[in-house]
Tab-separated table of C-alpha atoms in Angstrom:
chain	number	residue	atom	x	y	z
A	10	MET	CA	98.864	-97.554	40.990
A	11	ASN	CA	97.721	-94.122	39.685
A	12	GLY	CA	98.201	-90.804	41.463
A	13	SER	CA	101.106	-88.631	42.311
A	14	GLY	CA	102.172	-86.013	44.785
A	15	MET	CA	104.950	-83.651	45.868
A	16	VAL	CA	107.402	-85.266	48.277
A	17	SER	CA	110.075	-83.345	50.142
A	18	ALA	CA	111.979	-86.452	51.276
A	19	ILE	CA	111.726	-90.044	52.292
A	20	GLN	CA	113.529	-90.817	55.504
A	21	ARG	CA	114.300	-94.493	56.104
A	22	PHE	CA	114.929	-96.230	59.430
A	23	SER	CA	113.253	-93.355	61.316
A	24	LEU	CA	112.916	-93.860	65.081
A	25	HIS	CA	111.120	-90.649	66.074
A	26	ASP	CA	107.894	-90.669	63.975
A	27	GLY	CA	105.935	-93.351	65.680
A	28	PRO	CA	106.627	-96.791	67.120
A	29	GLY	CA	109.439	-99.079	65.892
A	30	ILE	CA	111.491	-98.613	62.775
A	31	ARG	CA	109.598	-96.521	60.203
A	32	THR	CA	109.724	-95.081	56.830
A	33	THR	CA	108.749	-91.384	57.011
A	34	VAL	CA	107.414	-89.783	53.919
A	35	PHE	CA	107.622	-85.964	54.139
A	36	LEU	CA	105.053	-84.263	51.873
A	37	LYS	CA	105.326	-80.710	50.726
A	38	GLY	CA	102.742	-78.009	51.540
A	39	CYS	CA	101.581	-76.488	54.744
A	40	ALA	CA	98.941	-73.973	55.765
A	41	LEU	CA	100.878	-73.028	58.981
A	42	ARG	CA	104.019	-70.964	59.090
A	43	CYS	CA	105.320	-71.917	62.506
A	44	ALA	CA	108.130	-69.506	63.326
A	45	TRP	CA	110.269	-72.256	64.787
A	46	CYS	CA	109.602	-74.901	62.082
A	47	HIS	CA	112.690	-77.029	61.324
A	48	ASN	CA	111.287	-78.112	57.924
A	49	PRO	CA	110.795	-74.833	55.942
A	50	GLU	CA	111.394	-76.687	52.660
A	51	THR	CA	107.896	-78.215	53.241
A	52	PHE	CA	106.073	-74.863	53.363
A	53	SER	CA	105.502	-74.593	49.618
A	54	ARG	CA	103.592	-77.198	47.545
A	55	HIS	CA	106.154	-76.664	44.739
A	56	ASN	CA	109.677	-77.913	44.354
A	57	GLU	CA	112.392	-75.405	45.173
A	58	VAL	CA	116.144	-75.049	44.729
A	59	MET	CA	118.059	-74.741	47.907
A	60	TRP	CA	121.389	-72.886	47.609
A	61	HIS	CA	124.154	-73.796	50.137
A	62	GLN	CA	126.436	-70.854	50.017
A	63	ALA	CA	129.396	-72.527	51.763
A	64	LYS	CA	129.716	-75.028	48.934
A	65	CYS	CA	129.274	-72.577	46.061
A	66	THR	CA	132.382	-71.692	44.011
A	67	ALA	CA	130.495	-69.142	41.836
A	68	CYS	CA	131.545	-71.094	38.720
A	69	GLY	CA	128.405	-70.048	36.795
A	70	THR	CA	127.401	-73.577	35.744
A	71	CYS	CA	123.924	-73.061	37.024
A	72	ALA	CA	123.390	-70.114	34.811
A	73	ASN	CA	124.742	-71.893	31.783
A	74	VAL	CA	122.428	-74.895	32.126
A	75	CYS	CA	119.306	-73.067	33.359
A	76	PRO	CA	116.656	-72.700	30.628
A	77	LEU	CA	116.156	-69.062	31.722
A	78	GLY	CA	119.783	-68.353	32.348
A	79	HIS	CA	119.338	-67.774	36.056
A	80	TYR	CA	122.239	-67.761	38.449
A	81	GLN	CA	121.301	-69.436	41.659
A	82	GLY	CA	121.933	-67.772	44.992
A	83	ARG	CA	122.845	-64.267	43.945
A	84	ASP	CA	119.667	-62.762	42.515
A	85	GLN	CA	116.435	-62.917	44.534
A	86	GLU	CA	114.444	-62.080	41.460
A	87	ASP	CA	115.945	-65.046	39.584
A	88	THR	CA	115.121	-67.246	42.563
A	89	ALA	CA	111.509	-66.123	42.520
A	90	ARG	CA	111.178	-67.025	38.821
A	91	CYS	CA	112.866	-70.436	39.245
A	92	LEU	CA	111.089	-73.212	37.240
A	93	GLY	CA	112.196	-75.928	39.654
A	94	CYS	CA	113.378	-78.089	36.761
A	95	GLY	CA	116.502	-79.247	38.609
A	96	GLU	CA	118.958	-78.773	35.809
A	97	CYS	CA	121.171	-76.618	37.914
A	98	VAL	CA	121.136	-79.141	40.739
A	99	ALA	CA	122.116	-81.983	38.401
A	100	HIS	CA	125.084	-80.082	36.913
A	101	CYS	CA	126.484	-78.150	39.955
A	102	PRO	CA	130.103	-79.428	40.418
A	103	GLY	CA	130.290	-78.300	43.975
A	104	HIS	CA	126.949	-79.929	45.144
A	105	ALA	CA	125.925	-76.513	46.335
A	106	LEU	CA	122.349	-76.839	45.010
A	107	GLU	CA	119.633	-79.144	46.313
A	108	LEU	CA	116.165	-79.734	44.911
A	109	ALA	CA	113.632	-79.609	47.697
A	110	GLY	CA	110.694	-81.546	46.343
A	111	ARG	CA	110.008	-84.116	43.649
A	112	ARG	CA	106.810	-85.433	42.117
A	113	LEU	CA	106.433	-89.117	42.895
A	114	THR	CA	103.758	-91.561	42.027
A	115	VAL	CA	102.128	-93.823	44.575
A	116	ASP	CA	104.138	-96.738	43.140
A	117	ASN	CA	107.423	-94.804	43.486
A	118	VAL	CA	106.735	-94.223	47.124
A	119	LEU	CA	105.447	-97.765	47.732
A	120	SER	CA	108.502	-99.326	46.140
A	121	GLU	CA	110.732	-97.612	48.745
A	122	ILE	CA	108.377	-98.652	51.563
A	123	ILE	CA	108.441	-102.260	50.420
A	124	GLU	CA	112.228	-102.268	50.461
A	125	ASP	CA	112.113	-101.341	54.161
A	126	LYS	CA	109.218	-103.672	55.108
A	127	PRO	CA	111.505	-106.519	56.380
A	128	PHE	CA	112.863	-104.145	59.013
A	129	TYR	CA	109.563	-103.026	60.470
A	130	GLY	CA	109.037	-106.012	62.730
A	131	ALA	CA	105.838	-106.047	64.881
A	132	GLU	CA	105.875	-102.321	65.712
A	133	GLY	CA	107.276	-100.453	62.680
A	134	GLY	CA	105.680	-99.120	59.560
A	135	VAL	CA	105.104	-95.943	57.516
A	136	THR	CA	104.535	-92.402	58.707
A	137	LEU	CA	103.260	-89.571	56.445
A	138	SER	CA	104.531	-86.282	57.598
A	139	GLY	CA	105.243	-82.856	56.246
A	140	GLY	CA	104.494	-80.042	56.016
A	141	GLU	CA	100.771	-81.004	56.329
A	142	PRO	CA	100.289	-84.317	54.548
A	143	LEU	CA	96.474	-83.944	54.607
A	144	LEU	CA	96.700	-81.143	52.016
A	145	GLN	CA	97.573	-83.787	49.473
A	146	ASN	CA	94.431	-85.739	50.444
A	147	GLN	CA	94.027	-88.100	47.459
A	148	PHE	CA	97.736	-88.948	47.323
A	149	VAL	CA	97.730	-89.729	51.019
A	150	LYS	CA	94.639	-91.840	50.715
A	151	ALA	CA	96.241	-93.849	47.885
A	152	ILE	CA	99.455	-94.423	49.865
A	153	LEU	CA	97.486	-95.463	53.003
A	154	THR	CA	95.311	-97.820	50.942
A	155	ALA	CA	98.425	-99.400	49.361
A	156	CYS	CA	100.054	-99.822	52.781
A	157	ARG	CA	96.860	-101.378	54.150
A	158	GLU	CA	96.877	-103.927	51.313
A	159	GLN	CA	100.510	-104.795	52.222
A	160	HIS	CA	99.577	-105.160	55.963
A	161	ILE	CA	101.857	-102.252	56.931
A	162	HIS	CA	101.226	-100.136	59.961
A	163	THR	CA	100.342	-96.523	59.062
A	164	ALA	CA	100.634	-93.283	60.990
A	165	ILE	CA	100.065	-89.601	60.041
A	166	GLU	CA	101.650	-86.522	61.626
A	167	THR	CA	99.216	-83.640	61.344
A	168	SER	CA	98.584	-80.137	62.623
A	169	LEU	CA	94.866	-80.922	62.469
A	170	HIS	CA	94.363	-77.527	60.715
A	171	TYR	CA	92.192	-79.361	58.213
A	172	PRO	CA	88.455	-79.725	57.520
A	173	TRP	CA	87.088	-82.621	59.561
A	174	PRO	CA	84.720	-83.828	56.775
A	175	ARG	CA	87.837	-84.454	54.615
A	176	LEU	CA	89.844	-86.047	57.439
A	177	GLU	CA	87.226	-88.375	58.810
A	178	PRO	CA	86.991	-90.665	55.669
A	179	LEU	CA	90.776	-91.302	56.020
A	180	LEU	CA	90.580	-92.498	59.646
A	181	PRO	CA	89.853	-96.171	58.805
A	182	LEU	CA	93.151	-96.225	56.862
A	183	ILE	CA	95.170	-94.732	59.746
A	184	ASP	CA	96.516	-96.975	62.565
A	185	LEU	CA	98.021	-94.096	64.578
A	186	LEU	CA	97.255	-90.391	64.490
A	187	ILE	CA	100.009	-88.085	65.765
A	188	PHE	CA	98.952	-84.425	66.157
A	189	ASP	CA	100.372	-81.231	67.364
A	190	LEU	CA	98.886	-78.861	69.947
A	191	LYS	CA	101.274	-75.933	69.712
A	192	ILE	CA	99.852	-72.978	71.518
A	193	TRP	CA	96.633	-72.608	73.633
A	194	ASP	CA	96.264	-68.903	73.484
A	195	GLU	CA	94.427	-67.996	70.243
A	196	ALA	CA	96.031	-64.634	69.545
A	197	ARG	CA	99.482	-65.978	70.237
A	198	HIS	CA	98.829	-69.025	68.113
A	199	ARG	CA	97.813	-66.777	65.120
A	200	HIS	CA	100.918	-64.668	65.650
A	201	TYR	CA	103.442	-67.415	65.691
A	202	THR	CA	101.872	-69.896	63.252
A	203	GLY	CA	99.846	-67.692	60.861
A	204	VAL	CA	96.522	-69.289	61.691
A	205	THR	CA	94.153	-69.399	64.642
A	206	ASN	CA	93.830	-72.667	66.611
A	207	THR	CA	89.930	-72.698	66.383
A	208	ARG	CA	89.759	-75.442	63.841
A	209	ILE	CA	92.526	-77.392	65.575
A	210	LEU	CA	90.819	-77.376	68.915
A	211	SER	CA	87.540	-78.343	67.409
A	212	ASN	CA	89.143	-81.288	65.645
A	213	ILE	CA	90.843	-82.456	68.858
A	214	ARG	CA	87.481	-82.544	70.613
A	215	ARG	CA	86.196	-84.723	67.762
A	216	LEU	CA	88.951	-87.154	68.307
A	217	ALA	CA	87.286	-88.158	71.560
A	218	ASN	CA	85.065	-90.352	69.447
A	219	VAL	CA	87.663	-92.114	67.341
A	220	ARG	CA	88.995	-95.655	67.872
A	221	GLN	CA	92.539	-94.952	66.607
A	222	PRO	CA	95.408	-94.587	69.110
A	223	LEU	CA	96.528	-91.002	69.409
A	224	ILE	CA	99.771	-89.201	70.310
A	225	ALA	CA	99.715	-85.509	71.068
A	226	ARG	CA	102.893	-83.327	70.919
A	227	THR	CA	103.693	-79.794	71.974
A	228	PRO	CA	106.962	-78.084	70.896
A	229	LEU	CA	108.253	-76.219	73.937
A	230	ILE	CA	109.439	-72.765	72.857
A	231	GLY	CA	111.087	-70.462	75.391
A	232	GLY	CA	108.932	-67.467	76.170
A	233	ILE	CA	106.111	-68.565	73.888
A	234	ASN	CA	104.356	-71.581	75.370
A	235	ASP	CA	106.521	-72.738	78.216
A	236	THR	CA	104.152	-71.804	81.084
A	237	VAL	CA	102.182	-73.942	83.466
A	238	THR	CA	98.960	-72.261	82.364
A	239	GLU	CA	99.552	-73.134	78.745
A	240	ILE	CA	100.296	-76.765	79.430
A	241	ALA	CA	97.492	-77.060	82.055
A	242	ASN	CA	94.958	-75.917	79.416
A	243	MET	CA	96.308	-78.292	76.840
A	244	ALA	CA	96.503	-81.242	79.162
A	245	ARG	CA	92.963	-80.707	80.385
A	246	LEU	CA	91.652	-80.951	76.906
A	247	LEU	CA	93.943	-84.001	76.078
A	248	ALA	CA	92.630	-85.840	79.097
A	249	THR	CA	89.269	-86.086	77.408
A	250	LEU	CA	90.640	-88.325	74.726
A	251	PRO	CA	90.083	-92.020	75.589
A	252	THR	CA	92.601	-93.377	73.080
A	253	LEU	CA	95.454	-90.919	73.772
A	254	GLU	CA	98.616	-93.064	74.269
A	255	HIS	CA	100.879	-90.335	75.504
A	256	TYR	CA	101.594	-86.571	75.423
A	257	GLU	CA	105.003	-85.636	74.039
A	258	LEU	CA	106.835	-82.464	75.003
A	259	LEU	CA	109.484	-81.525	72.423
A	260	PRO	CA	111.970	-78.889	73.580
A	261	TYR	CA	112.918	-76.453	70.801
A	262	HIS	CA	115.992	-77.115	68.677
A	263	PRO	CA	117.563	-74.966	66.008
A	264	LEU	CA	118.233	-77.698	63.535
A	265	GLY	CA	116.440	-76.062	60.586
A	266	THR	CA	118.412	-72.867	60.609
A	267	GLU	CA	120.612	-73.695	57.720
A	268	LYS	CA	117.656	-74.700	55.662
A	269	TYR	CA	116.214	-71.227	55.921
A	270	ALA	CA	119.351	-69.638	54.612
A	271	ALA	CA	119.479	-72.067	51.735
A	272	LEU	CA	115.892	-71.145	50.794
A	273	GLY	CA	116.637	-67.435	51.039
A	274	LEU	CA	114.508	-67.113	54.234
A	275	VAL	CA	115.450	-65.599	57.584
A	276	ALA	CA	115.209	-67.928	60.628
A	277	THR	CA	113.712	-66.546	63.778
A	278	PRO	CA	115.902	-67.335	66.885
A	279	PHE	CA	114.183	-68.985	69.808
A	280	THR	CA	115.364	-70.440	73.044
A	281	THR	CA	114.996	-73.863	74.644
A	282	PRO	CA	113.420	-74.043	78.086
A	283	ASP	CA	115.886	-75.399	80.638
A	284	ARG	CA	115.480	-78.886	82.154
A	285	THR	CA	113.886	-77.517	85.291
A	286	CYS	CA	111.235	-75.849	83.307
A	287	GLN	CA	110.629	-78.863	81.170
A	288	LEU	CA	110.133	-81.060	84.126
A	289	ALA	CA	107.796	-78.558	85.769
A	290	LEU	CA	105.593	-78.539	82.656
A	291	ALA	CA	105.683	-82.327	82.503
A	292	THR	CA	104.609	-82.492	86.125
A	293	GLU	CA	101.667	-80.235	85.355
A	294	ALA	CA	100.543	-82.525	82.523
A	295	LEU	CA	100.945	-85.540	84.785
A	296	LYS	CA	98.348	-84.029	87.151
A	297	HIS	CA	95.791	-84.656	84.396
A	298	ARG	CA	96.587	-88.410	84.448
A	299	LEU	CA	98.395	-88.296	81.074
A	300	ASN	CA	101.385	-90.413	80.062
A	301	VAL	CA	103.989	-87.754	79.504
A	302	ARG	CA	107.293	-87.924	77.652
A	303	ILE	CA	110.046	-85.462	77.030
A	304	ASN	CA	111.896	-86.179	73.762
A	305	GLY	CA	110.710	-89.722	73.886
A	306	GLN	CA	111.668	-90.377	77.519
A	307	PRO	CA	108.753	-91.212	79.888
A	308	ILE	CA	108.370	-88.945	82.901
A	309	THR	CA	107.136	-90.893	85.798
A	310	THR	CA	107.277	-88.457	88.706
A	311	SER	CA	104.007	-88.732	90.646
A	312	PRO	CA	102.490	-85.323	91.220
A	313	PRO	CA	100.203	-84.429	94.082
A	314	THR	CA	96.638	-85.496	93.638
A	315	THR	CA	94.304	-82.799	92.365
A	316	THR	CA	90.992	-82.125	93.968
């Protein structure tokens, strides 16, 4: 099958990107720059060399094999000019270098998916994630079409910061749409993600007319969006979606910190709301008759009836 795209990683036997056992394909490229993102290696559409300083012995092999003679990790100017060819990664004796991103064909991706197919059972399947997978629209369409031909369940994880006329034709190929609603306040959304939420909110309203099952998610970031007002506004909108299966609250975790350093970026520190706060926010969402989960665990506390 023709077509290729930039893939950051393919995670097999994933349990957190949709129902059942799944193969998650992380695509590179994203229009957002969420300050708490744990996958910064998916920001760029291009492949990049990640330098893990703790493993580096400063042997100079990278400079010797690099077509441009660059020395990874020491010179930011060299890093900016990196060709992404991967020669330094292949020859690094200490495995201090990692290539984030590789160009794969649809057949490359499908072959790994087919290997996992026996483990999917009745619920599992494939999830396309990122980054923002929709930015590689034709590649995504080809993978979804191939999965449909193989009778494999498909899901997409998206920010919904994408033109609706380009998203809508993909919907018949998607069995589950998982989307993020990060921050309600527009100014704050722009500040912490780099874009406004105008298009995102518009697309969420359009989802009221789709037949696909939906899952909404909000990362809970201490001091940013962990207020009852924020969650109430989000829940009120989500309650208008007839096919919404559940609303997932995902407390912040700092798992991507080392990736930032390996890419020469600086990670912004955030805090995780405590359990009391998490439950209070979940309770607020429950008032809007949503099925609410925190990190995958259903929250069943019955709130007072609203009038």
